[in-house]
Coordinates of C-alpha atoms in Angstrom, one line a residue:
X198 CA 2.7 -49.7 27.2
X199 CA 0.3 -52.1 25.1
X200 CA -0.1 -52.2 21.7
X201 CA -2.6 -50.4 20.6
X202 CA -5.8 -52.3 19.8
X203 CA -9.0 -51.7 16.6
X204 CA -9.6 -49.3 14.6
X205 CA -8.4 -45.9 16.4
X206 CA -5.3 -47.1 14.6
X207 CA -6.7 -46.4 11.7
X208 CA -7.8 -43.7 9.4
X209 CA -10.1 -44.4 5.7
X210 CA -7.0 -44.2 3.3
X211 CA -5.4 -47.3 5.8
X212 CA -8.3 -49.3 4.3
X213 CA -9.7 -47.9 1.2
X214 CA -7.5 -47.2 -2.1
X215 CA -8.1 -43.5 -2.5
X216 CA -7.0 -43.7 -6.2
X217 CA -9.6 -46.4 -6.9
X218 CA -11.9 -44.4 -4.4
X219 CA -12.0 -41.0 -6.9
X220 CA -12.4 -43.1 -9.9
X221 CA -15.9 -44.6 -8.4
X222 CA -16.3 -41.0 -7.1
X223 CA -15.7 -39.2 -10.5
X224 CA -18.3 -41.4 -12.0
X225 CA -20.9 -41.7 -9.0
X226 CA -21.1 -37.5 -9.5
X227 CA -21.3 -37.7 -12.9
X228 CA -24.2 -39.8 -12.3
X229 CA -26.4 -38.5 -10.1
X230 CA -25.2 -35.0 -10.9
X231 CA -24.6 -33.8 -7.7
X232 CA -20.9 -33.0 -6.4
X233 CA -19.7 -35.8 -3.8
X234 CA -16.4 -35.2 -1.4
X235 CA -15.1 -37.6 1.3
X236 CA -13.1 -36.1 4.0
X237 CA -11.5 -36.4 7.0
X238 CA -12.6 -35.6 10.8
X239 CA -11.0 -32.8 10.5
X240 CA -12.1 -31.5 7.2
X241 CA -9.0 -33.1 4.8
X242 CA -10.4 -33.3 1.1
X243 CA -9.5 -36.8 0.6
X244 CA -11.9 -37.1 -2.7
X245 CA -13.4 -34.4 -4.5
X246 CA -15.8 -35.7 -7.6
X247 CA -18.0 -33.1 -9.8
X248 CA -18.4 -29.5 -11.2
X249 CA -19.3 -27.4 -8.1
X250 CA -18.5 -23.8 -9.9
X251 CA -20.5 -21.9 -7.5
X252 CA -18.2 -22.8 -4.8
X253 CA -14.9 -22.6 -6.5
X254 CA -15.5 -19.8 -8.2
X255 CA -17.4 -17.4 -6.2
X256 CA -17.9 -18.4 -2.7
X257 CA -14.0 -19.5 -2.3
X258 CA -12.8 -16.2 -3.7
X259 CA -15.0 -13.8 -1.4
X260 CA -13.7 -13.3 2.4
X261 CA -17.3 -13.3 3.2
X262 CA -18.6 -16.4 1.7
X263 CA -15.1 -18.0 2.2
X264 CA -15.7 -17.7 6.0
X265 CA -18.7 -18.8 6.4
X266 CA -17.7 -22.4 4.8
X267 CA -14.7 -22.7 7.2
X268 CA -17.3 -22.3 9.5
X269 CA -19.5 -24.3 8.3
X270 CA -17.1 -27.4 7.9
X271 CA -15.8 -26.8 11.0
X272 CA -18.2 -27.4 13.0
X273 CA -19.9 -30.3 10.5
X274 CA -18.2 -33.3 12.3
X275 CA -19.4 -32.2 16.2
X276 CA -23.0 -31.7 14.1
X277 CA -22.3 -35.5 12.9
X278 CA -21.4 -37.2 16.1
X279 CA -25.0 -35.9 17.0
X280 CA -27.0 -37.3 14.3
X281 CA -25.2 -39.5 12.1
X282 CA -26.7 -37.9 8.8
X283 CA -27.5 -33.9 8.3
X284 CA -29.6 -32.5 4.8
X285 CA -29.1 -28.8 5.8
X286 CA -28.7 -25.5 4.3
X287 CA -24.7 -24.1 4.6
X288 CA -24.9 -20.9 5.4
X289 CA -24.1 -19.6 1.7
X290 CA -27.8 -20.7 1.4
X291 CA -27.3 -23.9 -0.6
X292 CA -28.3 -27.6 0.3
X293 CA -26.1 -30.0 1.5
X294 CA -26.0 -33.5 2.8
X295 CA -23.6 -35.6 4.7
X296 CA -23.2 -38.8 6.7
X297 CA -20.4 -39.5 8.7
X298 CA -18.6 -43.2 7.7
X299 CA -17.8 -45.2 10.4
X300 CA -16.7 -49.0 11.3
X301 CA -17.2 -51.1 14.2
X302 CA -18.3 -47.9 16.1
X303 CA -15.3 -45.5 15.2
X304 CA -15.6 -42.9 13.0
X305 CA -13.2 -43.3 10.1
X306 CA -14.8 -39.8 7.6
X307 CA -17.0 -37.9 6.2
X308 CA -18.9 -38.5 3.1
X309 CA -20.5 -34.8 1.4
X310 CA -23.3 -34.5 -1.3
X311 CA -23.1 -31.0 -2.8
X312 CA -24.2 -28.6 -3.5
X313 CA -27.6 -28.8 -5.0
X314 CA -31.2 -27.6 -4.4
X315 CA -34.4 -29.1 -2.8
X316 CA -37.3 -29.4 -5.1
X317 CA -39.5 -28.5 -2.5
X318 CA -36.9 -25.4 -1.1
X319 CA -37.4 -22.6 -3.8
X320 CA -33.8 -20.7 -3.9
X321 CA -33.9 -16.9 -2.7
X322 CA -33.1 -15.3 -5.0
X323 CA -33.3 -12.3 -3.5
X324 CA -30.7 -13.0 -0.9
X325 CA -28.5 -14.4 -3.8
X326 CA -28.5 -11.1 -5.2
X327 CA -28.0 -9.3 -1.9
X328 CA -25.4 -11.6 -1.6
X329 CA -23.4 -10.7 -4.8
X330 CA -23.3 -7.5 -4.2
X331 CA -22.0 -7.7 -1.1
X332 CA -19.2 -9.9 -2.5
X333 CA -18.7 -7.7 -6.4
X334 CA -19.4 -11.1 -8.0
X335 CA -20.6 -10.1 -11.5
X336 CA -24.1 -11.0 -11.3
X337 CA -24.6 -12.5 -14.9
X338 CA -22.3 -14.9 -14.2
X339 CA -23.3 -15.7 -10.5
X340 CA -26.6 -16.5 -11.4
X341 CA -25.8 -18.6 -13.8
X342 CA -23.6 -20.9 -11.5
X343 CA -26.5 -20.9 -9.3
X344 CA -28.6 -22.6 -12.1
X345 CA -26.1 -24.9 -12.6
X346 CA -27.2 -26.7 -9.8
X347 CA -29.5 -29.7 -9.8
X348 CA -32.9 -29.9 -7.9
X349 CA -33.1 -33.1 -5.9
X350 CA -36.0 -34.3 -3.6
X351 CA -35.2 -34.7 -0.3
X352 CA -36.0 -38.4 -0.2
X353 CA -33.5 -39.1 -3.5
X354 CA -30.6 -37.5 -1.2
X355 CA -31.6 -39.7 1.5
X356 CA -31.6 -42.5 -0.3
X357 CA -27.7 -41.9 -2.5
X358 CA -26.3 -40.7 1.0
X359 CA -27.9 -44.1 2.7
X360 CA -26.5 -46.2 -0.7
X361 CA -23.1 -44.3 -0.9
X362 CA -22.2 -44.7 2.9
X363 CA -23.0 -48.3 2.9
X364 CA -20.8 -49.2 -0.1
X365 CA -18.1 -47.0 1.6
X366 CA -18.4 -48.8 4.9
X367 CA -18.2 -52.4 2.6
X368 CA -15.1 -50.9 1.3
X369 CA -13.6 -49.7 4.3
X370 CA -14.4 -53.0 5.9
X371 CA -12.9 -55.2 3.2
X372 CA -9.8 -53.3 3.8
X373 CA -9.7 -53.8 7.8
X374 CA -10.3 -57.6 6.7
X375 CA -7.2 -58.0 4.2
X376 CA -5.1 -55.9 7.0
X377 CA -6.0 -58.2 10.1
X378 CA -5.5 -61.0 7.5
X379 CA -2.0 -59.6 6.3
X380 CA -0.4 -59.1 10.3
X381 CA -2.2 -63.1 11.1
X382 CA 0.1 -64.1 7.8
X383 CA 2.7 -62.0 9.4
X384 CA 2.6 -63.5 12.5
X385 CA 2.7 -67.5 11.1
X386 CA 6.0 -66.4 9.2
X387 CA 7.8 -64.8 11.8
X388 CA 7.8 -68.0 13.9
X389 CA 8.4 -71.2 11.8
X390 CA 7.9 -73.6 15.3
X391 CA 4.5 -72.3 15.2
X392 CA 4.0 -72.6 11.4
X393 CA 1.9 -75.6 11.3
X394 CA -0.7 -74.5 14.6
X395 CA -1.1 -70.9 13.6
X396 CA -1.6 -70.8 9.8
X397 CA -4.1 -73.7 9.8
X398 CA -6.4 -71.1 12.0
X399 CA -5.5 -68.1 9.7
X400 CA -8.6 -66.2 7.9
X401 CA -6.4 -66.1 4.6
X402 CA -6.0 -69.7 2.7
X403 CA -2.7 -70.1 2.6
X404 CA -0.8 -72.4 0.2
X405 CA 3.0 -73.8 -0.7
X406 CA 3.0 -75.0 -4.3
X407 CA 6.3 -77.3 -5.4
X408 CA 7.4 -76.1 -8.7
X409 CA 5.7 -78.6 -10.6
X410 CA 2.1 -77.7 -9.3
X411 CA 2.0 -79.9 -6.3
X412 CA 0.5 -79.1 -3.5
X413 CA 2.8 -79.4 -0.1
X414 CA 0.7 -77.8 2.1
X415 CA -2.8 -76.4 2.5
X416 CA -4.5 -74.8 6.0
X417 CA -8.2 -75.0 4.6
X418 CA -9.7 -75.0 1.0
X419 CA -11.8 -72.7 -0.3
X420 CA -15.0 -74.8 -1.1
X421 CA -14.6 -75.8 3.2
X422 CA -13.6 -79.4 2.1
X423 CA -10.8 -80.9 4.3
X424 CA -7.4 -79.6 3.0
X425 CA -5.9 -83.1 3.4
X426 CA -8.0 -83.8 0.5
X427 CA -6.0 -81.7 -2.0
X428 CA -2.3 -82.1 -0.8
X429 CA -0.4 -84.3 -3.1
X430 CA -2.5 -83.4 -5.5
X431 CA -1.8 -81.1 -8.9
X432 CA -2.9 -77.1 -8.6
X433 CA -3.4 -77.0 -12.1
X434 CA -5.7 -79.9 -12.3
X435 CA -7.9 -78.2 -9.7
X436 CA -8.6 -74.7 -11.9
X437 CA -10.7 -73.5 -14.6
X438 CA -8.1 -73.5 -18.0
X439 CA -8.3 -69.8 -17.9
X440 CA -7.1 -69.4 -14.3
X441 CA -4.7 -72.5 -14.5
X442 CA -2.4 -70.1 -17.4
X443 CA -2.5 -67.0 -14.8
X444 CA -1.1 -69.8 -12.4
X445 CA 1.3 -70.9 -14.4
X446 CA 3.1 -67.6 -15.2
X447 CA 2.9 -66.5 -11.6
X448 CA 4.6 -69.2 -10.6
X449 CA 7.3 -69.5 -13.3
X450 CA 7.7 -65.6 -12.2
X451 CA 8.2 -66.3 -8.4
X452 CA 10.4 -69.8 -9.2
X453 CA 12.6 -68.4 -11.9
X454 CA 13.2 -64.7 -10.4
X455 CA 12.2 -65.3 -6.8
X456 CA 9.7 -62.1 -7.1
X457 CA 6.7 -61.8 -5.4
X458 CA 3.7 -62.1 -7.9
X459 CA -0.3 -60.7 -6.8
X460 CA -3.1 -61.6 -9.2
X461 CA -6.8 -62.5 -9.5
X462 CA -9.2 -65.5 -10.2
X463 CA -12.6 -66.8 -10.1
X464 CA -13.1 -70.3 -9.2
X465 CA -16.7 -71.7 -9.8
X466 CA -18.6 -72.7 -6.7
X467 CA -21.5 -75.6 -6.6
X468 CA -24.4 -73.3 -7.0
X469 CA -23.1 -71.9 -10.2
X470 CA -21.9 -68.3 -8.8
X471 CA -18.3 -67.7 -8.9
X472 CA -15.9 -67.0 -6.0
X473 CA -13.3 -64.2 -6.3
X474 CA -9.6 -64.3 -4.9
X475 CA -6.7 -62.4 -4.6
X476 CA -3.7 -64.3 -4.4
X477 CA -0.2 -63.1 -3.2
X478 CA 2.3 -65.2 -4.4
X479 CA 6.0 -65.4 -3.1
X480 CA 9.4 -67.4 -2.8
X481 CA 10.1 -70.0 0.3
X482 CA 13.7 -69.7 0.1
X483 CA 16.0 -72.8 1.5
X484 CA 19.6 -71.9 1.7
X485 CA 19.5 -69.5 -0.8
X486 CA 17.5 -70.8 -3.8
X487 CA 13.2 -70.9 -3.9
X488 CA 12.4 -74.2 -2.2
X489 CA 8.5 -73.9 -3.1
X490 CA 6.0 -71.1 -3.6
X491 CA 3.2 -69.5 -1.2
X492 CA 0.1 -68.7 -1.5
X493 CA -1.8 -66.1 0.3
X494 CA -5.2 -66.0 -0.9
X495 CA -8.1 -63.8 0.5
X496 CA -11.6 -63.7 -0.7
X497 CA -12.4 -60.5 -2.3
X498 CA -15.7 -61.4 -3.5
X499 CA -17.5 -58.5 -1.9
X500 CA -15.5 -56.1 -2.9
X501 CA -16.2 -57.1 -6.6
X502 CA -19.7 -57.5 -5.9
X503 CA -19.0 -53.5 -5.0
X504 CA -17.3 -52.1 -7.6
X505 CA -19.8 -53.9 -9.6
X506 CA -22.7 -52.2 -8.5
X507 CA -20.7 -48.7 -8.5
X508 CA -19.8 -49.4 -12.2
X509 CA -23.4 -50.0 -12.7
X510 CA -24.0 -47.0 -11.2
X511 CA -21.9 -44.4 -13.1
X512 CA -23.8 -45.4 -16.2
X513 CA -27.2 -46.0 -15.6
X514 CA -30.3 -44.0 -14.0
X515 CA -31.0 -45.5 -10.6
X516 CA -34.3 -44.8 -11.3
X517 CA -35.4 -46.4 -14.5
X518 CA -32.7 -48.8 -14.4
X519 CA -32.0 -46.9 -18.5
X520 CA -28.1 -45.7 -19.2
X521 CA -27.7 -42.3 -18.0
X522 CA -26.2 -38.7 -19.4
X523 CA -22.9 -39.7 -18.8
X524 CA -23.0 -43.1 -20.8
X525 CA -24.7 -41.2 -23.7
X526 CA -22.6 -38.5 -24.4
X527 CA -19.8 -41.5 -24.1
X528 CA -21.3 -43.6 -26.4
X529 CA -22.7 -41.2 -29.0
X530 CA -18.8 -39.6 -29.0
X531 CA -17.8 -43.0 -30.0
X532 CA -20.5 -43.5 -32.5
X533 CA -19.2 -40.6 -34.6
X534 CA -16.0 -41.7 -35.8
X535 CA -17.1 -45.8 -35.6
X536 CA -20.7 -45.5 -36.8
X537 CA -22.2 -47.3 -38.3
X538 CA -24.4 -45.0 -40.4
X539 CA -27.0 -44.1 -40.8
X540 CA -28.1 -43.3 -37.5
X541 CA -31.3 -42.3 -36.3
X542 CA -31.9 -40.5 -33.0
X543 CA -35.4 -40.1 -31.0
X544 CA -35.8 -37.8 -28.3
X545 CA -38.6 -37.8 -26.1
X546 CA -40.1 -35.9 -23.3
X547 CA -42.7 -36.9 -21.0
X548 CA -45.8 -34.3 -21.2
X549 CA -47.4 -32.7 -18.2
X550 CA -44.8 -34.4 -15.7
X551 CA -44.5 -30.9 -13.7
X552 CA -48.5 -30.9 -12.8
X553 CA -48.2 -34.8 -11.8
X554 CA -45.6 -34.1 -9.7
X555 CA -47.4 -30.8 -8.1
X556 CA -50.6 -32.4 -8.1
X557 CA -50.0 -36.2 -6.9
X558 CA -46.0 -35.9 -5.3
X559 CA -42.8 -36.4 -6.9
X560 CA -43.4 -40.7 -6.4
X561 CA -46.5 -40.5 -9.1
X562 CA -44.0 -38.4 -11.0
X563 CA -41.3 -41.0 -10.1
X564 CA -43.6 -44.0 -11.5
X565 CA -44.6 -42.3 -15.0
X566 CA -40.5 -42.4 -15.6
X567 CA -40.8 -45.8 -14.9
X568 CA -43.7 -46.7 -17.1
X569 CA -41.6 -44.9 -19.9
X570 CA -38.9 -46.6 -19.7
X571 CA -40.5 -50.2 -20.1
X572 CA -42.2 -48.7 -22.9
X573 CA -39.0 -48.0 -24.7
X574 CA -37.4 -51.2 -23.6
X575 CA -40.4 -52.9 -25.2
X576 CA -40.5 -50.9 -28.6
X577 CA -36.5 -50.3 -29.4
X578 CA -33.9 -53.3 -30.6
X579 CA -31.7 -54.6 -28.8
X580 CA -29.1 -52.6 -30.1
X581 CA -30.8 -49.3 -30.0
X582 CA -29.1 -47.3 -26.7
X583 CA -31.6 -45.8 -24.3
X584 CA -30.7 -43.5 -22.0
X585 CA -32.6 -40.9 -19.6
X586 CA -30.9 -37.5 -19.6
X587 CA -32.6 -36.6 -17.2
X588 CA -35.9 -35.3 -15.7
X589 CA -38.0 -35.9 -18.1
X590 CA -36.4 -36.1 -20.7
X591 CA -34.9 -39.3 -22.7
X592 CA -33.0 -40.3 -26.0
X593 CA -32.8 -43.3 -28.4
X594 CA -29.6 -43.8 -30.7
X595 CA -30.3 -46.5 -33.6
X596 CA -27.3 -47.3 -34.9
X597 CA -27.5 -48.5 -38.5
X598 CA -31.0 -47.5 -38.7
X599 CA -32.2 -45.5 -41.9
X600 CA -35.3 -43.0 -41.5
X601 CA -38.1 -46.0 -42.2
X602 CA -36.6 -47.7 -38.8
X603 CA -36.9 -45.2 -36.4
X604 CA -40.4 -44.3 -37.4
X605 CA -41.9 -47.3 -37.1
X606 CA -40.5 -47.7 -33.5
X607 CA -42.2 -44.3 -33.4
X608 CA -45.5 -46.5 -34.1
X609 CA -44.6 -49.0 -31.8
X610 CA -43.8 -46.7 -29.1
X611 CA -47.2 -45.2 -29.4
X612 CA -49.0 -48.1 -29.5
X613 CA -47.2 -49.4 -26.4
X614 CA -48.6 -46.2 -24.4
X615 CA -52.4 -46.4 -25.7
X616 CA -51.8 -50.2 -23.8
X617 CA -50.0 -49.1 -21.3
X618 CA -52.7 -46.0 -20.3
X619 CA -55.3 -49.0 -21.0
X620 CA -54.1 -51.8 -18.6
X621 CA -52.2 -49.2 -16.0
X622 CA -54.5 -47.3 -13.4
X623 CA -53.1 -43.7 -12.5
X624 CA -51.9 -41.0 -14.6
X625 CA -52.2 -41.4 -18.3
X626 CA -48.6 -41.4 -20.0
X627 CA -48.3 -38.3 -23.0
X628 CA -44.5 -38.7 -24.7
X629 CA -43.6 -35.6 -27.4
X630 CA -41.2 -37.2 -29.7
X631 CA -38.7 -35.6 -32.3
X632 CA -37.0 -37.7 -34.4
X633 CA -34.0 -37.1 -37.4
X634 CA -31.4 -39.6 -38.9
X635 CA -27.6 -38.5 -39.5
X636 CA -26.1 -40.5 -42.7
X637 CA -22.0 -39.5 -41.3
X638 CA -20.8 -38.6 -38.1
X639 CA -20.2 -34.9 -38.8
X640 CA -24.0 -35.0 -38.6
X641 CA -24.6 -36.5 -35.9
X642 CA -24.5 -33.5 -33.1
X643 CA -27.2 -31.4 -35.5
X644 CA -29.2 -34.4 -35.9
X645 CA -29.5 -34.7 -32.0
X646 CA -30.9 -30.8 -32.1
X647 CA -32.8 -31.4 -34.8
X648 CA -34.8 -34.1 -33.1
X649 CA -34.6 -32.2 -30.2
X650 CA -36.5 -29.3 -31.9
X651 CA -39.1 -31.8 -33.4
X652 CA -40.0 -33.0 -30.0
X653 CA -40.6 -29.4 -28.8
X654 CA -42.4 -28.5 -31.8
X655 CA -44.7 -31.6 -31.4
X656 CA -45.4 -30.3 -27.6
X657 CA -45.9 -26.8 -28.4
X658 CA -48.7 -28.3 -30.5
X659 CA -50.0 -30.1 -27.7
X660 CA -50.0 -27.2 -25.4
X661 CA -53.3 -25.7 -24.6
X662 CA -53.7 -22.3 -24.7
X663 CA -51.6 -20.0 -22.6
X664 CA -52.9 -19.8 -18.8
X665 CA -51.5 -18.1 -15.7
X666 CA -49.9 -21.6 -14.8
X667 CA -47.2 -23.3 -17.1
X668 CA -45.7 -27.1 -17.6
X669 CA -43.7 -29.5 -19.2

């Protein structure tokens, strides 16, 4: 029988760490405030990110409900292998989105967005109600579940699931690399006549270090310079200082205990951007005692470039590019017990946003955020933290900013939109603002509602008088 071949060998926890997997997860959801699973073919939660009470609490418990979302999930990956990405209603009557992640043609999982609600679907609530009673939830307490849930236009849920399944398919493909590059390492050390002729076409650069530093043998170099260049030559001599200590005690490690060391650097390349690698360093052993060390080092570059752009993610608005809910209630945790005091805290809300978005679509809506939030980049410090909490709403922390501070990056901010609305053709931009200062931490939550109320008082006093038609 032959060994079996590609990726049918292979399921998404083969190549992705599922550990480091929920950690982007947890704060992906707690980013764009939906609730985000990745499972397998045949339905196994492998990652579960986000509050999702309605399910858990309600829809699990009832036989009703319950069935219909075995059903539902069930029949979800034939749905995929028709159309590679579904925004449907489940048949509990909430949105949900998913995209199936696959890799060189084979499908490796599933990745889920929700639940949530469409801007443009309006729930039914009568068949929520219906529903309830069918099921003896306490009403109260269903509904409010049900409001839990964020509205998201259809073309935002496109666009995470489209960004999400990409970075997971990066992942996953990262992973099949460092495997196929593992089993060709494998397969130079298992035969030592072929040493020399395999290893010097293996994807991993692959090194044996004396234990002074020298370098005995090298298949290629990393910069694509002939290896002969660099044997005989000093390791240490050829890394940054920082990297040449991380060296240093990997190989004192591997000579003096014969243990197998992995670690990380970032070697500088000729345009200025850096290269990352993991190296896996162990002991050649030569009747009994470590002869040399050796290198196995595989670029991991892309992967960091990922993780980078999911850190970015989990604490900033993809949107306005501002920090995001989850970075704010961080940061402003933090601030009470380090300060420093006084602080000042601005809240604004952007005025008539609902009738641009009903009147001009949700990308006119979508721009004003924008135009916001170079406003407040232009009128705050560098220090201040600006974060969008979301919809329309935003919030300032000034750290060590008395009263006088804050209000005259109140006068800034103003006269930024009277330019702005000036030189900018579309929809003039209207901010209510609320400002307060806390002088000690055990302020600082009441100062954040006292602003809060200024900004609604300051809109109410905007508001025209009472029509058949509200807004925000």
């Amino acid at each position: 029988m032959e060994e079996e071949t590609g990726l049918a060998r292979f399921t998404l926890p083969d190549l992705i760490d599922l550990q480091r997997l929920q950690r982007m997860a947890d704060r992906l959801a707690a980013a764009g405030s939906i609730p985000l699973r990745v499972l397998g073919l045949d339905g196994t939660p492998w990652v579960t990110a986000g509050a999702n009470p309605i399910c858990r609490q309600f829809h699990q418990v009832c036989p009703l409900t319950a069935a219909r979302c075995r059903e539902y999930f069930t029949s979800l990956p034939g749905r995929l292998n028709k159309t590679p990405l579904v925004i449907e209603a489940c048949p509990n009557n909430l949105w949900e989105a998913a995209a199936l992640i696959s890799l060189a043609g084979e499908s490796l999982g599933i990745l889920l967005l929700g639940p949530f609600l469409l801007s443009s679907e309006l729930p039914d609530l009568a068949y929520f109600n219906h529903q309830a009673e069918a099921c003896n939830f306490e009403p109260s307490a269903y509904r409010t579940a049900l409001h839990r849930l964020s509205f998201h236009p259809r073309q935002r849920i496109e666009a995470i699931l489209e960004s999400y399944t990409e970075m997971l398919h990066s992942l996953a493909e990262s992973g099949l690399q460092r495997i196929e590059q593992q089993r060709a390492v494998h397969s130079v050390i298992q035969s030592e006549a072929r040493w020399r002729s395999l290893v010097s076409s293996a994807p991993a650069f692959i090194t044996t270090v004396g234990r002074n530093g020298v370098i005995l043998f090298l298949n290629r170099s990393p910069d694509d310079q002939p290896p002969q260049k660099f044997i005989g030559s000093n390791l240490y001599d050829l890394l940054p200082a920082a990297e040449t200590a991380k060296t240093r005690q990997a190989l004192q490690t591997v000579f003096e205990q014969g243990q197998t060391v992995e670690y990380e650097t970032q070697l500088p390349r000729p345009d200025g951007s850096r290269r990352w690698l993991k190296h896996h360093v162990g002991p050649i052993l030569l009747e009994g005692a470590v002869s040399a060390a050796l290198f196995i080092s595989t670029d991991i570059s892309e992967t960091k470039r990922t993780e980078a752009r999911l850190s970015y993610l989990s604490t900033h608005d993809a949107l306005t590019g501002l920090y995001n809910r989850a970075y704010f209630e961080s940061e402003i945790s933090r601030l009470q017990s380090e300060g420093p005091f006084p602080i000042s805290i601005i809240v604004a809300d952007v005025d008539g946003m609902k009738r641009v978005n009903d009147a001009f679509g949700h990308a006119a809506g979508d721009e004003l955020l924008r135009r916001v939030a170079k406003v407040l980049h232009k009128a705050f410090r560098q220090q201040d933290l600006i974060a969008r909490l979301g919809g329309d709403e935003f919030v300032v922390l000034l750290p060590g900013a008395p009263l006088s501070v804050a209000q005259a990056a109140l006068q800034r901010v103003q006269k930024l939109i009277a330019r702005t609305n000036t030189e900018t053709v579309g929809q003039p931009l209207r901010l209510s603002l609320g400002v307060h200062t806390a002088p000690d931490g055990k302020s600082l939550l009441q100062a954040l509602q006292q602003a809060d109320s200024a900004m609604y008082a300051e809109k109410n006093q905007r508001k025209p008088a009472p029509s058949s038609g509200g807004d925000s």
